mmCIF file of C-alpha atoms and ligand atoms in Angstrom:
data_model
loop_
_atom_site.group_PDB
_atom_site.id
_atom_site.type_symbol
_atom_site.label_atom_id
_atom_site.label_comp_id
_atom_site.label_asym_id
_atom_site.label_seq_id
_atom_site.Cartn_x
_atom_site.Cartn_y
_atom_site.Cartn_z
ATOM 1 C CA MET A 1 -16.174 -240.804 -74.429
ATOM 2 C CA LYS A 2 -19.321 -240.901 -76.492
ATOM 3 C CA ILE A 3 -20.812 -237.451 -77.115
ATOM 4 C CA ASP A 4 -24.568 -236.916 -77.492
ATOM 5 C CA GLU A 5 -27.086 -234.051 -77.509
ATOM 6 C CA SER A 6 -26.899 -233.656 -73.720
ATOM 7 C CA ASP A 7 -23.217 -232.653 -73.937
ATOM 8 C CA ALA A 8 -21.840 -229.131 -74.409
ATOM 9 C CA LEU A 9 -18.329 -227.853 -75.129
ATOM 10 C CA ILE A 10 -17.395 -224.610 -73.367
ATOM 11 C CA ILE A 11 -14.499 -222.826 -75.081
ATOM 12 C CA VAL A 12 -12.995 -220.334 -72.667
ATOM 13 C CA ASP A 13 -11.323 -217.099 -73.775
ATOM 14 C CA VAL A 14 -9.353 -218.142 -76.876
ATOM 15 C CA GLN A 15 -8.697 -214.475 -77.622
ATOM 16 C CA ASN A 16 -5.778 -212.599 -79.173
ATOM 17 C CA ASP A 17 -4.626 -211.041 -75.899
ATOM 18 C CA PHE A 18 -4.109 -214.500 -74.353
ATOM 19 C CA CYS A 19 -2.056 -215.733 -77.299
ATOM 20 C CA GLN A 20 1.396 -215.034 -78.714
ATOM 21 C CA GLY A 21 1.814 -211.277 -79.329
ATOM 22 C CA GLY A 22 -1.106 -210.374 -77.061
ATOM 23 C CA ALA A 23 -1.216 -208.260 -73.901
ATOM 24 C CA LEU A 24 -1.370 -211.198 -71.481
ATOM 25 C CA PRO A 25 0.007 -214.134 -73.447
ATOM 26 C CA VAL A 26 -0.463 -217.619 -72.048
ATOM 27 C CA PRO A 27 2.577 -219.713 -73.067
ATOM 28 C CA ARG A 28 1.627 -221.717 -76.212
ATOM 29 C CA GLY A 29 -1.933 -220.474 -75.813
ATOM 30 C CA GLU A 30 -2.562 -220.263 -79.558
ATOM 31 C CA GLN A 31 -1.916 -224.029 -79.837
ATOM 32 C CA VAL A 32 -5.302 -224.840 -78.309
ATOM 33 C CA ALA A 33 -7.137 -223.470 -81.356
ATOM 34 C CA ARG A 34 -6.432 -226.427 -83.639
ATOM 35 C CA VAL A 35 -7.190 -228.940 -80.869
ATOM 36 C CA ILE A 36 -10.521 -227.210 -80.164
ATOM 37 C CA ASN A 37 -11.371 -226.986 -83.880
ATOM 38 C CA ARG A 38 -11.215 -230.771 -84.049
ATOM 39 C CA LEU A 39 -13.100 -231.240 -80.779
ATOM 40 C CA MET A 40 -16.040 -229.005 -81.630
ATOM 41 C CA ILE A 41 -17.264 -231.116 -84.560
ATOM 42 C CA HIS A 42 -18.598 -233.681 -82.061
ATOM 43 C CA PHE A 43 -20.864 -231.282 -80.163
ATOM 44 C CA ASP A 44 -24.408 -229.996 -80.756
ATOM 45 C CA HIS A 45 -23.928 -227.275 -78.138
ATOM 46 C CA LEU A 46 -20.948 -224.925 -78.335
ATOM 47 C CA VAL A 47 -20.362 -222.068 -75.923
ATOM 48 C CA PHE A 48 -17.656 -219.461 -76.546
ATOM 49 C CA SER A 49 -16.747 -217.175 -73.660
ATOM 50 C CA ARG A 50 -14.875 -213.921 -73.964
ATOM 51 C CA ASP A 51 -13.052 -211.873 -71.351
ATOM 52 C CA TRP A 52 -14.659 -208.513 -72.120
ATOM 53 C CA HIS A 53 -13.446 -205.686 -69.924
ATOM 54 C CA PRO A 54 -14.159 -201.953 -69.846
ATOM 55 C CA GLN A 55 -11.051 -199.757 -70.251
ATOM 56 C CA ASP A 56 -10.988 -199.057 -66.483
ATOM 57 C CA HIS A 57 -11.437 -202.625 -65.221
ATOM 58 C CA CYS A 58 -10.354 -203.188 -61.599
ATOM 59 C CA SER A 59 -7.934 -206.023 -62.487
ATOM 60 C CA PHE A 60 -5.753 -203.721 -64.627
ATOM 61 C CA SER A 61 -2.461 -202.472 -63.175
ATOM 62 C CA ASP A 62 0.234 -200.137 -64.549
ATOM 63 C CA ALA A 63 2.805 -202.369 -62.831
ATOM 64 C CA PRO A 64 1.231 -205.772 -63.349
ATOM 65 C CA GLU A 65 2.404 -208.707 -61.233
ATOM 66 C CA TYR A 66 0.667 -211.272 -63.427
ATOM 67 C CA ARG A 67 -1.513 -212.605 -60.636
ATOM 68 C CA ASP A 68 -5.117 -212.271 -59.506
ATOM 69 C CA GLY A 69 -5.955 -208.547 -59.185
ATOM 70 C CA SER A 70 -2.850 -207.337 -61.028
ATOM 71 C CA TRP A 71 -2.972 -207.900 -64.765
ATOM 72 C CA PRO A 72 -1.854 -205.742 -67.686
ATOM 73 C CA VAL A 73 -4.650 -204.064 -69.631
ATOM 74 C CA HIS A 74 -6.174 -206.896 -71.684
ATOM 75 C CA CYS A 75 -9.331 -207.880 -73.566
ATOM 76 C CA VAL A 76 -10.785 -204.396 -73.629
ATOM 77 C CA GLU A 77 -14.276 -204.599 -75.157
ATOM 78 C CA ASP A 78 -14.327 -204.180 -78.943
ATOM 79 C CA SER A 79 -10.520 -203.992 -79.212
ATOM 80 C CA PRO A 80 -8.459 -206.296 -81.493
ATOM 81 C CA GLY A 81 -6.997 -208.019 -78.415
ATOM 82 C CA ALA A 82 -10.479 -209.109 -77.348
ATOM 83 C CA GLU A 83 -11.260 -210.791 -80.679
ATOM 84 C CA PHE A 84 -11.168 -214.559 -80.998
ATOM 85 C CA HIS A 85 -7.815 -215.878 -82.186
ATOM 86 C CA GLY A 86 -7.745 -216.168 -85.974
ATOM 87 C CA ASP A 87 -6.934 -219.910 -85.886
ATOM 88 C CA LEU A 88 -10.126 -220.693 -83.958
ATOM 89 C CA ARG A 89 -13.180 -221.798 -85.895
ATOM 90 C CA VAL A 90 -16.187 -219.817 -84.612
ATOM 91 C CA PRO A 91 -19.599 -220.987 -85.896
ATOM 92 C CA LEU A 92 -22.076 -218.115 -85.889
ATOM 93 C CA ASP A 93 -24.868 -220.270 -84.437
ATOM 94 C CA ALA A 94 -22.888 -220.984 -81.247
ATOM 95 C CA CYS A 95 -23.747 -219.497 -77.861
ATOM 96 C CA PHE A 96 -21.552 -216.523 -76.864
ATOM 97 C CA VAL A 97 -21.001 -215.096 -73.389
ATOM 98 C CA ASN A 98 -19.053 -212.015 -72.325
ATOM 99 C CA LYS A 99 -17.734 -211.744 -68.779
ATOM 100 C CA GLY A 100 -15.807 -209.264 -66.656
ATOM 101 C CA THR A 101 -17.892 -206.435 -68.076
ATOM 102 C CA ASP A 102 -18.459 -204.685 -64.716
ATOM 103 C CA PRO A 103 -15.524 -202.302 -64.027
ATOM 104 C CA ASP A 104 -15.602 -203.048 -60.275
ATOM 105 C CA VAL A 105 -15.856 -206.843 -60.348
ATOM 106 C CA GLU A 106 -13.434 -209.545 -61.513
ATOM 107 C CA ALA A 107 -15.235 -212.421 -63.227
ATOM 108 C CA TYR A 108 -13.126 -215.377 -64.347
ATOM 109 C CA SER A 109 -15.954 -217.860 -64.843
ATOM 110 C CA ALA A 110 -18.060 -218.121 -67.994
ATOM 111 C CA PHE A 111 -21.004 -218.694 -65.620
ATOM 112 C CA ASP A 112 -20.454 -215.484 -63.653
ATOM 113 C CA GLY A 113 -23.266 -213.035 -64.409
ATOM 114 C CA THR A 114 -23.934 -214.491 -67.862
ATOM 115 C CA GLY A 115 -27.030 -216.683 -67.402
ATOM 116 C CA LEU A 116 -25.103 -219.595 -68.888
ATOM 117 C CA ALA A 117 -26.320 -222.255 -66.425
ATOM 118 C CA ALA A 118 -29.971 -221.482 -67.220
ATOM 119 C CA GLU A 119 -29.274 -221.491 -70.963
ATOM 120 C CA LEU A 120 -27.560 -224.898 -70.788
ATOM 121 C CA ARG A 121 -30.420 -226.353 -68.694
ATOM 122 C CA ARG A 122 -32.940 -224.958 -71.168
ATOM 123 C CA ARG A 123 -31.130 -226.891 -73.896
ATOM 124 C CA GLY A 124 -31.158 -230.117 -71.850
ATOM 125 C CA VAL A 125 -27.398 -230.151 -71.318
ATOM 126 C CA GLN A 126 -26.245 -232.449 -68.508
ATOM 127 C CA ARG A 127 -22.497 -232.711 -69.083
ATOM 128 C CA VAL A 128 -20.016 -230.012 -70.077
ATOM 129 C CA PHE A 129 -16.508 -230.321 -71.493
ATOM 130 C CA VAL A 130 -14.253 -227.347 -70.769
ATOM 131 C CA ALA A 131 -11.322 -226.166 -72.918
ATOM 132 C CA GLY A 132 -9.371 -222.956 -73.533
ATOM 133 C CA LEU A 133 -7.396 -220.325 -71.635
ATOM 134 C CA ALA A 134 -6.164 -220.084 -69.008
ATOM 135 C CA THR A 135 -6.181 -223.344 -67.051
ATOM 136 C CA ASP A 136 -5.199 -221.633 -63.781
ATOM 137 C CA TYR A 137 -7.778 -218.796 -63.959
ATOM 138 C CA CYS A 138 -10.797 -218.709 -66.240
ATOM 139 C CA VAL A 139 -10.840 -222.400 -67.191
ATOM 140 C CA LYS A 140 -10.539 -223.376 -63.538
ATOM 141 C CA SER A 141 -13.312 -221.010 -62.385
ATOM 142 C CA THR A 142 -15.576 -222.059 -65.223
ATOM 143 C CA ALA A 143 -15.150 -225.773 -64.446
ATOM 144 C CA LEU A 144 -15.735 -225.227 -60.714
ATOM 145 C CA ASP A 145 -18.902 -223.229 -61.403
ATOM 146 C CA ALA A 146 -20.100 -225.938 -63.790
ATOM 147 C CA VAL A 147 -19.822 -228.510 -60.998
ATOM 148 C CA ARG A 148 -21.593 -226.163 -58.559
ATOM 149 C CA ALA A 149 -24.396 -225.672 -61.083
ATOM 150 C CA GLY A 150 -24.909 -229.436 -61.167
ATOM 151 C CA PHE A 151 -23.312 -230.343 -64.495
ATOM 152 C CA GLU A 152 -21.087 -233.366 -64.876
ATOM 153 C CA THR A 153 -17.826 -231.648 -65.803
ATOM 154 C CA VAL A 154 -14.858 -232.834 -67.862
ATOM 155 C CA LEU A 155 -11.664 -230.873 -68.510
ATOM 156 C CA VAL A 156 -10.013 -231.550 -71.867
ATOM 157 C CA GLU A 157 -6.429 -231.283 -70.718
ATOM 158 C CA ASP A 158 -4.611 -230.946 -74.049
ATOM 159 C CA ALA A 159 -7.135 -228.283 -75.154
ATOM 160 C CA CYS A 160 -6.081 -225.962 -72.289
ATOM 161 C CA ARG A 161 -2.947 -223.986 -71.394
ATOM 162 C CA GLY A 162 -2.009 -222.240 -68.136
ATOM 163 C CA VAL A 163 -0.331 -218.926 -67.277
ATOM 164 C CA ALA A 164 2.255 -220.525 -64.949
ATOM 165 C CA PRO A 165 3.264 -224.133 -64.144
ATOM 166 C CA GLU A 166 2.726 -223.971 -60.354
ATOM 167 C CA THR A 167 -0.720 -222.372 -60.464
ATOM 168 C CA THR A 168 -1.703 -224.712 -63.293
ATOM 169 C CA ALA A 169 -0.708 -227.814 -61.303
ATOM 170 C CA ALA A 170 -2.577 -226.457 -58.275
ATOM 171 C CA ALA A 171 -5.648 -225.762 -60.417
ATOM 172 C CA LEU A 172 -5.719 -229.327 -61.761
ATOM 173 C CA GLU A 173 -5.537 -230.655 -58.203
ATOM 174 C CA THR A 174 -8.367 -228.359 -57.055
ATOM 175 C CA LEU A 175 -10.487 -229.443 -60.006
ATOM 176 C CA ASN A 176 -9.817 -233.113 -59.316
ATOM 177 C CA GLU A 177 -10.907 -232.683 -55.705
ATOM 178 C CA ALA A 178 -14.058 -230.874 -56.842
ATOM 179 C CA GLY A 179 -15.040 -233.889 -58.951
ATOM 180 C CA VAL A 180 -14.025 -232.601 -62.376
ATOM 181 C CA ARG A 181 -12.933 -235.454 -64.621
ATOM 182 C CA MET A 182 -9.903 -235.118 -66.880
ATOM 183 C CA CYS A 183 -9.638 -236.385 -70.441
ATOM 184 C CA ARG A 184 -7.591 -236.003 -73.618
ATOM 185 C CA SER A 185 -9.138 -234.669 -76.826
ATOM 186 C CA SER A 186 -8.335 -237.989 -78.567
ATOM 187 C CA GLU A 187 -10.754 -239.773 -76.206
ATOM 188 C CA VAL A 188 -13.707 -237.549 -77.199
ATOM 189 C CA GLY A 189 -15.874 -238.582 -80.098
HETATM 190 C C1 LIG B 201 -7.913 -214.599 -67.586
HETATM 191 C C2 LIG B 201 -6.412 -213.410 -66.332
HETATM 192 C C3 LIG B 201 -7.188 -212.280 -66.429
HETATM 193 C C4 LIG B 201 -8.282 -215.904 -68.232
HETATM 194 C C5 LIG B 201 -8.706 -213.477 -67.693
HETATM 195 O O1 LIG B 201 -9.011 -215.891 -69.252
HETATM 196 O O2 LIG B 201 -7.843 -216.968 -67.725
HETATM 197 N N1 LIG B 201 -6.779 -214.563 -66.880
HETATM 198 N N2 LIG B 201 -8.347 -212.327 -67.110
HETATM 199 ZN ZN1 LIG B 202 -9.407 -210.553 -67.589
#
């Protein structure tokens, strides 16, 4: 797939808490960093999202069930767990969005309350590639919102990891049905 200036790469939540040793580790989550590092060289427009919760966020549970609405405390604003994973290359001139900042509202999508769609349109972006963590939650929501906002949307499968196999398979099916295309990072260039 030939990349030009109307393409953007959205890198979802590659943060310490979603990687090995973090509060809500996605299995092999840290592995996406090197795949994304190679991918990003092709793009003029890079967006990095961060899960960025207040200490009392509504999704936090003392007895987490690792499902929607019941997560361990994770990605608390300005904490080490909320920082980008150290293996990820993070250019300072990229576009950054924080989400999930309202204590009473869950926000999985990088488009939710961030103004991202308007910013991408302002830059003339027509197609977005989505990568990061986790396939079954924030990556899924971000890709669905991208389609709804009118962007041609491509999921880079080997640049994503999911929390659990069943929800990840279901997410890929939902995304397919919504018109999201799938690709491998080796096809992008
Ligand atoms: C995420 C669970 C809770 C994600 C964020 O980034 O996929 N998952 N908060
Ligand atoms: Zn979260």
